[in-house]
PDB file of C-alpha atoms in Angstrom:
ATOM      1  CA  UNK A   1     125.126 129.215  16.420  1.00 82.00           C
ATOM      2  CA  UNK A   2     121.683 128.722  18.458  1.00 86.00           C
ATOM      3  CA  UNK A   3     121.114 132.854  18.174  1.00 93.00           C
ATOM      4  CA  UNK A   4     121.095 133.129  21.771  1.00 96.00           C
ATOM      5  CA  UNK A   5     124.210 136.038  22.687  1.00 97.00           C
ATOM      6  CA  UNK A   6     125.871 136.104  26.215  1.00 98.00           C
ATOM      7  CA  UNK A   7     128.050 138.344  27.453  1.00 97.00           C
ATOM      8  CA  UNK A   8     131.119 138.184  28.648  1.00 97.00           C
ATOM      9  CA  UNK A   9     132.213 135.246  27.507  1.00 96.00           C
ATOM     10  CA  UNK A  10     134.565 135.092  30.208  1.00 97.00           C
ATOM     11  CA  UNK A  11     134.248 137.343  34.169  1.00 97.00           C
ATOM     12  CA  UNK A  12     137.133 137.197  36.711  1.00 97.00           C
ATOM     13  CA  UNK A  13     135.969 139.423  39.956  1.00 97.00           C
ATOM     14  CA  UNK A  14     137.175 139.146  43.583  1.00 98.00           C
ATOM     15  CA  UNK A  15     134.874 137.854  46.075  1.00 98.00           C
ATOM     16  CA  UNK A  16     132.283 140.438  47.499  1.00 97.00           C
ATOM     17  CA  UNK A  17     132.434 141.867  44.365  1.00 98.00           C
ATOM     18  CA  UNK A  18     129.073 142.537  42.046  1.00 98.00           C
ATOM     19  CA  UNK A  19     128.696 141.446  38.293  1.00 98.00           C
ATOM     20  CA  UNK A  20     125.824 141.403  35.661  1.00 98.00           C
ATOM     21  CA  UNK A  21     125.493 138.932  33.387  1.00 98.00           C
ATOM     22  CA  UNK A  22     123.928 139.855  29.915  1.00 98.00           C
ATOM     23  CA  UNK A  23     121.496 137.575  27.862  1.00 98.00           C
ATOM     24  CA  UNK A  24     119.946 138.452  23.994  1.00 98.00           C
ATOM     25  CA  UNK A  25     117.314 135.782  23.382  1.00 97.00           C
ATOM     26  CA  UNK A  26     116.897 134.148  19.667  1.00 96.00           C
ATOM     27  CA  UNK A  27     115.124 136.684  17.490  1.00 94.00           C
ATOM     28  CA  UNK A  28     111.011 136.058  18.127  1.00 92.00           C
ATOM     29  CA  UNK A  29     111.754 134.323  21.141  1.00 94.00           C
ATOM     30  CA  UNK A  30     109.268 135.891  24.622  1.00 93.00           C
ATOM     31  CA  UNK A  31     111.059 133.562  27.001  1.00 93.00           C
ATOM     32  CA  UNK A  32     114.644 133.891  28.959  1.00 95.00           C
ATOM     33  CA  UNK A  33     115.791 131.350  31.454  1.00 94.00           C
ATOM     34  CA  UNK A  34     118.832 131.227  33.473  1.00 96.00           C
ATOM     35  CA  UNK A  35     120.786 128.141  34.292  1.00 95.00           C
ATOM     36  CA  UNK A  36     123.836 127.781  36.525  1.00 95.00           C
ATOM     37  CA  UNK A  37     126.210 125.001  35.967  1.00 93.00           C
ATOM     38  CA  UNK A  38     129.029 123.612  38.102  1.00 89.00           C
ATOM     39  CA  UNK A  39     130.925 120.656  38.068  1.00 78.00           C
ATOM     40  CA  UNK A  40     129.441 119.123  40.999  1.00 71.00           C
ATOM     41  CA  UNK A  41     125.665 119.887  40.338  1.00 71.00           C
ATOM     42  CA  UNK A  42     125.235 120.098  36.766  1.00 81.00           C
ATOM     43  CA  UNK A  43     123.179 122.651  35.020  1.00 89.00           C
ATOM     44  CA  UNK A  44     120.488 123.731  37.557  1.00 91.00           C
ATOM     45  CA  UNK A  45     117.838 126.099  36.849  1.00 90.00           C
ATOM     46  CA  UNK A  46     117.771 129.434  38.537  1.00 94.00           C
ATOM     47  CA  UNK A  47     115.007 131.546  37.510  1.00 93.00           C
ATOM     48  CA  UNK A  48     112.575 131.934  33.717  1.00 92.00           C
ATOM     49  CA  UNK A  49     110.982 135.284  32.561  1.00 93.00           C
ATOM     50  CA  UNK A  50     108.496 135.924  29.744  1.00 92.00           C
ATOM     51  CA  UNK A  51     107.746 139.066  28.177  1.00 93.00           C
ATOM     52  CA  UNK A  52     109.518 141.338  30.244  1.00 94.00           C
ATOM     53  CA  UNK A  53     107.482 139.457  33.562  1.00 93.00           C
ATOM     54  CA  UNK A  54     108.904 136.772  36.079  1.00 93.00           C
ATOM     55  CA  UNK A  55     107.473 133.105  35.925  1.00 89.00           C
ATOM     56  CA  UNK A  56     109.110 130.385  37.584  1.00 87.00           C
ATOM     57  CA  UNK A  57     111.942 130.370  40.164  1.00 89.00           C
ATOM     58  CA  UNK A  58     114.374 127.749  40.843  1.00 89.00           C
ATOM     59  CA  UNK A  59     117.127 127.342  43.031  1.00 83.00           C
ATOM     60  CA  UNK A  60     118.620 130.951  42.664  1.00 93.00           C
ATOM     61  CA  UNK A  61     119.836 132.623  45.800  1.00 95.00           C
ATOM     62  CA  UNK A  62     118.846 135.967  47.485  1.00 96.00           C
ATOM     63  CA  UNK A  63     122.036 137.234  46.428  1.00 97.00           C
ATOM     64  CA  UNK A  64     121.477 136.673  42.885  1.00 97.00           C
ATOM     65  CA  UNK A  65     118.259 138.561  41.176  1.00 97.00           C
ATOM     66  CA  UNK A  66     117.183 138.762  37.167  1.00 97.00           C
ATOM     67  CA  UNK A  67     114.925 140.813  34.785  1.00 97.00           C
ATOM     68  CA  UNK A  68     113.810 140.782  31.366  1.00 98.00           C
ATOM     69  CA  UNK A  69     113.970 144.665  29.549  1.00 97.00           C
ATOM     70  CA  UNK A  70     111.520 145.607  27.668  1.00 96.00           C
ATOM     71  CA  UNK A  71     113.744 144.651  24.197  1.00 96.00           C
ATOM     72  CA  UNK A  72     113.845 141.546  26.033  1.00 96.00           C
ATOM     73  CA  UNK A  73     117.082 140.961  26.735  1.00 97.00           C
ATOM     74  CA  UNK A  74     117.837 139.777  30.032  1.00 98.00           C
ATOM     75  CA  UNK A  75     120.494 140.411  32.912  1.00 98.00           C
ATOM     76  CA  UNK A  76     121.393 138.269  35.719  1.00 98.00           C
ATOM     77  CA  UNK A  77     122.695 140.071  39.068  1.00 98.00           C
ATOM     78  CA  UNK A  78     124.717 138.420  41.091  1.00 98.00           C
ATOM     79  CA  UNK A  79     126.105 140.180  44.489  1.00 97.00           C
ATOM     80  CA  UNK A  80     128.412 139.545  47.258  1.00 97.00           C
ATOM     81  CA  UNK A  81     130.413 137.177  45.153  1.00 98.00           C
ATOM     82  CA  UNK A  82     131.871 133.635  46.872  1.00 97.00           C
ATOM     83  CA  UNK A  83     134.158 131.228  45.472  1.00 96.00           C
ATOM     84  CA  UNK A  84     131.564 128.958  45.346  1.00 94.00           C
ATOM     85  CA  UNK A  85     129.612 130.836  43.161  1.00 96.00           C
ATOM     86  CA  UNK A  86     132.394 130.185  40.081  1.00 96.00           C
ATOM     87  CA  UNK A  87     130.514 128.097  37.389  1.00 96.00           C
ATOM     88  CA  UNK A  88     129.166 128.497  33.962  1.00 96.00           C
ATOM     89  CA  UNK A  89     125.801 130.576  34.116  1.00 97.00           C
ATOM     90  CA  UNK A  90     123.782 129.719  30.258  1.00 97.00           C
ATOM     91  CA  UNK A  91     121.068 131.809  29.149  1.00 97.00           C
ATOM     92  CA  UNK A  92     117.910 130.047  26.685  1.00 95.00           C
ATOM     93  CA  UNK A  93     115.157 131.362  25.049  1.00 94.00           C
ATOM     94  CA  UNK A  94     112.285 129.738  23.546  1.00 91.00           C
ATOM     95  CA  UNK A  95     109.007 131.214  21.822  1.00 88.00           C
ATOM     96  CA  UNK A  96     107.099 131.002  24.908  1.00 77.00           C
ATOM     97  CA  UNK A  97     106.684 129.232  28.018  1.00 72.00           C
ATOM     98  CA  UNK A  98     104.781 126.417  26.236  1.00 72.00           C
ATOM     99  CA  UNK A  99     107.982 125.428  23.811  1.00 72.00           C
ATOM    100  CA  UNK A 100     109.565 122.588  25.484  1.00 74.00           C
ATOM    101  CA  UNK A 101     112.724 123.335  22.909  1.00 81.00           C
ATOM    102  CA  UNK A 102     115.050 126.169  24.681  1.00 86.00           C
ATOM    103  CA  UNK A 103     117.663 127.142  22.697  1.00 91.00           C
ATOM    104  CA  UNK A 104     121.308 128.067  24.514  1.00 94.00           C
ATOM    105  CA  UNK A 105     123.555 130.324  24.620  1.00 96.00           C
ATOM    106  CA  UNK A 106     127.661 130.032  24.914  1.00 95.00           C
ATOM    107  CA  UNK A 107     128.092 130.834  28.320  1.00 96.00           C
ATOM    108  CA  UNK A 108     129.232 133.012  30.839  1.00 97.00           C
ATOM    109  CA  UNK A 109     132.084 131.293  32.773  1.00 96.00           C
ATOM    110  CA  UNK A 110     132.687 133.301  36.219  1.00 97.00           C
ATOM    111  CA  UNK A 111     135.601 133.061  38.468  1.00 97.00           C
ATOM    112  CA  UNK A 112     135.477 134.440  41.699  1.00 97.00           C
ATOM    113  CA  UNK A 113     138.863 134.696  43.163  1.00 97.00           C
TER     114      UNK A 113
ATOM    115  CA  UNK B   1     113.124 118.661  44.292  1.00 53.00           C
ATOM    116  CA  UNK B   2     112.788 116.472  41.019  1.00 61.00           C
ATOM    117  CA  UNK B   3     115.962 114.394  40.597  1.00 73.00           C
ATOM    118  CA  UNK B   4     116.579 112.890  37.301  1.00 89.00           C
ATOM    119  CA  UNK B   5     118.971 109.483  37.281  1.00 94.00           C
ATOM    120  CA  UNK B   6     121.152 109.667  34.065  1.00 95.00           C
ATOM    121  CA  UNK B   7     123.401 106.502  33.315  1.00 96.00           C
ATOM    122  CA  UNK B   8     126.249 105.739  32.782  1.00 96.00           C
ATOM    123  CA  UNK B   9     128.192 108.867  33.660  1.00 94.00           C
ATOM    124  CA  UNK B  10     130.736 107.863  31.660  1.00 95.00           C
ATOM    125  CA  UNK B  11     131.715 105.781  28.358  1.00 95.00           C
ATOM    126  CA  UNK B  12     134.743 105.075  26.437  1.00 96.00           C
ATOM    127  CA  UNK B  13     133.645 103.197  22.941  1.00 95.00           C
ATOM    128  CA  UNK B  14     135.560 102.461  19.868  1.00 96.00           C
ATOM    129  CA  UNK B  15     134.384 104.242  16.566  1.00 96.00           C
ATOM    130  CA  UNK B  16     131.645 102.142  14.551  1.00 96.00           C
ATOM    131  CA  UNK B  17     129.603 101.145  17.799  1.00 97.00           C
ATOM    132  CA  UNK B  18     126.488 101.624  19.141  1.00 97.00           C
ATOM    133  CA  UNK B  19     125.683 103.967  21.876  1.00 96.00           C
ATOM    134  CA  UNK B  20     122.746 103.302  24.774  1.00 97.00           C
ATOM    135  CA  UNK B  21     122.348 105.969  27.484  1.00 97.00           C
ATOM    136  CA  UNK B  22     118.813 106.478  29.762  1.00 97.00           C
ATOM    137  CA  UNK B  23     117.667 108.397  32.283  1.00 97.00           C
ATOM    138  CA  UNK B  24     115.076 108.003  35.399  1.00 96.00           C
ATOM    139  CA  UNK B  25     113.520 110.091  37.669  1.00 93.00           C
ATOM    140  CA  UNK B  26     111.069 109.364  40.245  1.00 90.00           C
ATOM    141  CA  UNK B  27     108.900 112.162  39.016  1.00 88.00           C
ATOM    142  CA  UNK B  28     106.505 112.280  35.659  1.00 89.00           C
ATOM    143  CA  UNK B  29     107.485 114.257  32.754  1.00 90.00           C
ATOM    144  CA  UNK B  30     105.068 115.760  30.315  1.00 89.00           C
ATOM    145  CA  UNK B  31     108.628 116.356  27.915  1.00 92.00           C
ATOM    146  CA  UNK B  32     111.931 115.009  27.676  1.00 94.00           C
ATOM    147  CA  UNK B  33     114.704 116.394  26.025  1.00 94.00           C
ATOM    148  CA  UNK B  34     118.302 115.228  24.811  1.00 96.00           C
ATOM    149  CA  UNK B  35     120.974 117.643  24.339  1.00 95.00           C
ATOM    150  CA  UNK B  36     124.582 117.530  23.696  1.00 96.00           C
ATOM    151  CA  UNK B  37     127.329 119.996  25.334  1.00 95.00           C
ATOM    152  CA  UNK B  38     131.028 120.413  23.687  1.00 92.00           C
ATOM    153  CA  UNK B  39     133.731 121.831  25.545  1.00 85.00           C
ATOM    154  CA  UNK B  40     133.122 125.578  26.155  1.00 83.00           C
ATOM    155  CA  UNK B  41     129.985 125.757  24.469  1.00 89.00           C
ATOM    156  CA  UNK B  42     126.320 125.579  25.595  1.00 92.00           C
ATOM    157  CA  UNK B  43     124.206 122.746  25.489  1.00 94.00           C
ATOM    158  CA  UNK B  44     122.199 122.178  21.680  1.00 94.00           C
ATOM    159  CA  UNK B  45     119.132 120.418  21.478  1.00 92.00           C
ATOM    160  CA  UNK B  46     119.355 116.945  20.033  1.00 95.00           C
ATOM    161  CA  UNK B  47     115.962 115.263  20.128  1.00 95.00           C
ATOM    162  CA  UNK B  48     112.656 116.185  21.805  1.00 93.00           C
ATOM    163  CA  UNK B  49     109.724 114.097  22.950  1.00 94.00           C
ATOM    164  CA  UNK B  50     106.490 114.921  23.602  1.00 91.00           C
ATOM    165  CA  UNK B  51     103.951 111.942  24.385  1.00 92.00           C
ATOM    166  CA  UNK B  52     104.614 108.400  26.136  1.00 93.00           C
ATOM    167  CA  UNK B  53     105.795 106.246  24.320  1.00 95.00           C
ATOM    168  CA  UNK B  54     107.144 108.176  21.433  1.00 95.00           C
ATOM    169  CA  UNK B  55     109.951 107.106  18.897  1.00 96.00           C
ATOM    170  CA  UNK B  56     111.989 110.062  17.331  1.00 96.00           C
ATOM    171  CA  UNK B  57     115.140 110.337  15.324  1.00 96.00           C
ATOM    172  CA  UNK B  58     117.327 112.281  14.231  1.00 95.00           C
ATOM    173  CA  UNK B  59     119.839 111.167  11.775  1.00 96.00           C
ATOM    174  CA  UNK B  60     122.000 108.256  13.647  1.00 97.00           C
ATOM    175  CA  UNK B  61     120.061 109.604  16.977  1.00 97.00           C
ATOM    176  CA  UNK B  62     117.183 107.753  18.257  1.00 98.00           C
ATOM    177  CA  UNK B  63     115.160 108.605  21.260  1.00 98.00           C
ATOM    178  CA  UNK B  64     112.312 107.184  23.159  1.00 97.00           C
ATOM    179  CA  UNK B  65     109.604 108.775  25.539  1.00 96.00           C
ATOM    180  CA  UNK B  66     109.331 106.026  28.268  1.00 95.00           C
ATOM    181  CA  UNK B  67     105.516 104.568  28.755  1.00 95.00           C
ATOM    182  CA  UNK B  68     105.739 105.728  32.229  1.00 93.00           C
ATOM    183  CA  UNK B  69     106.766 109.058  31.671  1.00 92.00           C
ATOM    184  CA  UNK B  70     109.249 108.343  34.165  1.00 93.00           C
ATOM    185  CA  UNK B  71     112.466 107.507  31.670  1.00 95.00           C
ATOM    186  CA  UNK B  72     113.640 108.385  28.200  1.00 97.00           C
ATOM    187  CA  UNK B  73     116.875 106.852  26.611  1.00 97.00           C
ATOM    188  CA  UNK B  74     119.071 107.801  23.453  1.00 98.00           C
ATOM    189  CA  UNK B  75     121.117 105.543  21.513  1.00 98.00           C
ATOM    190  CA  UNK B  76     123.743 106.445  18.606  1.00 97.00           C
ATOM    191  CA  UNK B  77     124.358 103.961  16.116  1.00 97.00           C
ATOM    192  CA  UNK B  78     127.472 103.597  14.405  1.00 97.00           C
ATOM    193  CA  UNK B  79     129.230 106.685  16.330  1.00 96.00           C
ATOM    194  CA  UNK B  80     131.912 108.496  14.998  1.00 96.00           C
ATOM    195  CA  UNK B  81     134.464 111.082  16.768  1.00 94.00           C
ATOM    196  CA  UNK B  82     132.482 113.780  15.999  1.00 94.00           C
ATOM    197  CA  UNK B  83     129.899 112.362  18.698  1.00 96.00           C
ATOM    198  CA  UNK B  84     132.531 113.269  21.832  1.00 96.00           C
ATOM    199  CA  UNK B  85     130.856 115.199  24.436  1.00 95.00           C
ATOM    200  CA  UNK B  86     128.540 115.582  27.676  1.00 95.00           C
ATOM    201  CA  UNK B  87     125.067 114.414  26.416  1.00 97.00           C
ATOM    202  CA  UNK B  88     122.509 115.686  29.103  1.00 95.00           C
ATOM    203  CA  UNK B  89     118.581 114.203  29.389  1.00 95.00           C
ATOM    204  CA  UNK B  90     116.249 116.936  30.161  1.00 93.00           C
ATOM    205  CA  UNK B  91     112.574 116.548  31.622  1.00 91.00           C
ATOM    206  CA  UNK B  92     109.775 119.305  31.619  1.00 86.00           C
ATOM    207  CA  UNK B  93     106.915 119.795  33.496  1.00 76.00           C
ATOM    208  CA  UNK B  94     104.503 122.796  34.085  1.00 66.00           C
ATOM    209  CA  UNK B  95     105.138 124.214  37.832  1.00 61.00           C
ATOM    210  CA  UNK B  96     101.760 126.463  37.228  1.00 60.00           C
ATOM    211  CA  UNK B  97     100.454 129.234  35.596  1.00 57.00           C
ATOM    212  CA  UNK B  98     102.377 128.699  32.355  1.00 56.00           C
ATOM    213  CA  UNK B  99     105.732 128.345  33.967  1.00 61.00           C
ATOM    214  CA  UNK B 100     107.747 125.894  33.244  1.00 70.00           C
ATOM    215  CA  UNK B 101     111.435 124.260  33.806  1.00 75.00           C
ATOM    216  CA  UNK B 102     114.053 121.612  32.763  1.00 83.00           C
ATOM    217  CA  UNK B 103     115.289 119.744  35.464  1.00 88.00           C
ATOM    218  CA  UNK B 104     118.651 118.124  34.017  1.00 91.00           C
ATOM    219  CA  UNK B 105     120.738 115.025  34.184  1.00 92.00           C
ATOM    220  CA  UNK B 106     123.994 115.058  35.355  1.00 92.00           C
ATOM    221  CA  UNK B 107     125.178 114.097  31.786  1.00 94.00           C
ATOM    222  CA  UNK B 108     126.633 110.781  30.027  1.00 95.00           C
ATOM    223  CA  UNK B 109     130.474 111.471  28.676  1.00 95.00           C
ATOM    224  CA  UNK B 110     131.058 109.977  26.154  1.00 96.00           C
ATOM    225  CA  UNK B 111     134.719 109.456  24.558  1.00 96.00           C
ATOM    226  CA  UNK B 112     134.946 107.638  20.990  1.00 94.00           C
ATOM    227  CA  UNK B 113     138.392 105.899  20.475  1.00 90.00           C
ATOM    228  CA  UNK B 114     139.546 106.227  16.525  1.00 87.00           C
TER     229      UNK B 114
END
């Protein structure tokens, strides 16, 4: 157990359709990133926050937006759904920016139907 | 973007031998990172390395930091079922103002035949 919680485990939503993804970092840890991972691209890196503020951006679309709460947990957004956007999305934390060793959770796996 | 060059995708190898996997990238790395995924379950941090050149192990898990900073590899010795699964390379590298990101490997499968 890395200590890192995601939920749901599992989302099944119809396309158009808007879900939030939920992320509780390790206990101590500042730092949330998002990762998206599909069977076709592997695990790519969407978007990082750090105390509650954004910090680096990756390939995450328009349609998708993040934040980190003040009890720093973290949601990802994702809107007007498409099949294509069915992968495993992981959450990691690490102490800070600086720590190279992120810690991951279990996954969200969304279907969009 | 970065693209990192992990080989082979794929390996079937019978229980007792020695695993080699490496990856490339055309871009430097000021960290590289091994992880290992199971089925359904997120990726756990196997080995970290921090400075060119650098040797690190982890029980039957050795690692090396390339001198170029361009390529790391892993290697298993005497692997064991237990060692199935998607084994991703991982390099970091600051994109500014304290921000940084891992730019994965496609992964190395690995299957272990009893």
């Amino acid at each position: 157990d890395s200590g890192v919680t995601q939920t749901p485990k599992h989302l099944i939503t119809a396309t158009g359709q808007r879900v939030t993804l939920r992320c509780s970092p390790r206990s101590g840890d500042l730092s949330v990133y998002w990762y998206q991972q599909s069977l076709d691209q592997g695990l790519q890196f969407l978007i990082q926050y750090y105390n509650g503020e954004e910090r680096a951006k990756g390939n995450i679309l328009e349609r998708f937006s993040a934040q980190q709460f003040p009890d720093l947990h973290s949601e990802l957004n994702l809107s007007s759904l498409e099949l294509g956007d069915s992968a495993l999305y992981f959450c990691a934390s690490s102490v800070d920016p600086g720590q190279a060793e992120a810690f991951f959770g279990q996954g969200t796996r969304l279907t969009v139907v | 973007g970065q693209q990192l060059n992990q080989s082979p995708q794929s390996m079937f190898i019978q229980e007792g031998e020695d695993v080699s996997m490496n990856c490339t990238s055309s871009s430097i790395f000021n960290t590289w990172l091994w992880y290992k995924q199971d089925p359904g379950e997120g990726p756990v941090l196997l080995i970290a390395l921090y400075k060119a050149g650098e040797l690190t192990s982890n029980g039957r898990l050795t690692a090396q930091f390339g001198i170029t900073r361009k390529d790391s590899f892993l290697n298993i010795s005497a692997s064991i079922p237990s060692d199935v699964g998607i084994y991703f390379c991982a390099g970091r590298m600051s994109s500014g103002a304290g921000s940084y990101q891992l730019t994965f490997g496609k992964g190395t499968k690995l299957s272990v035949i009893p």
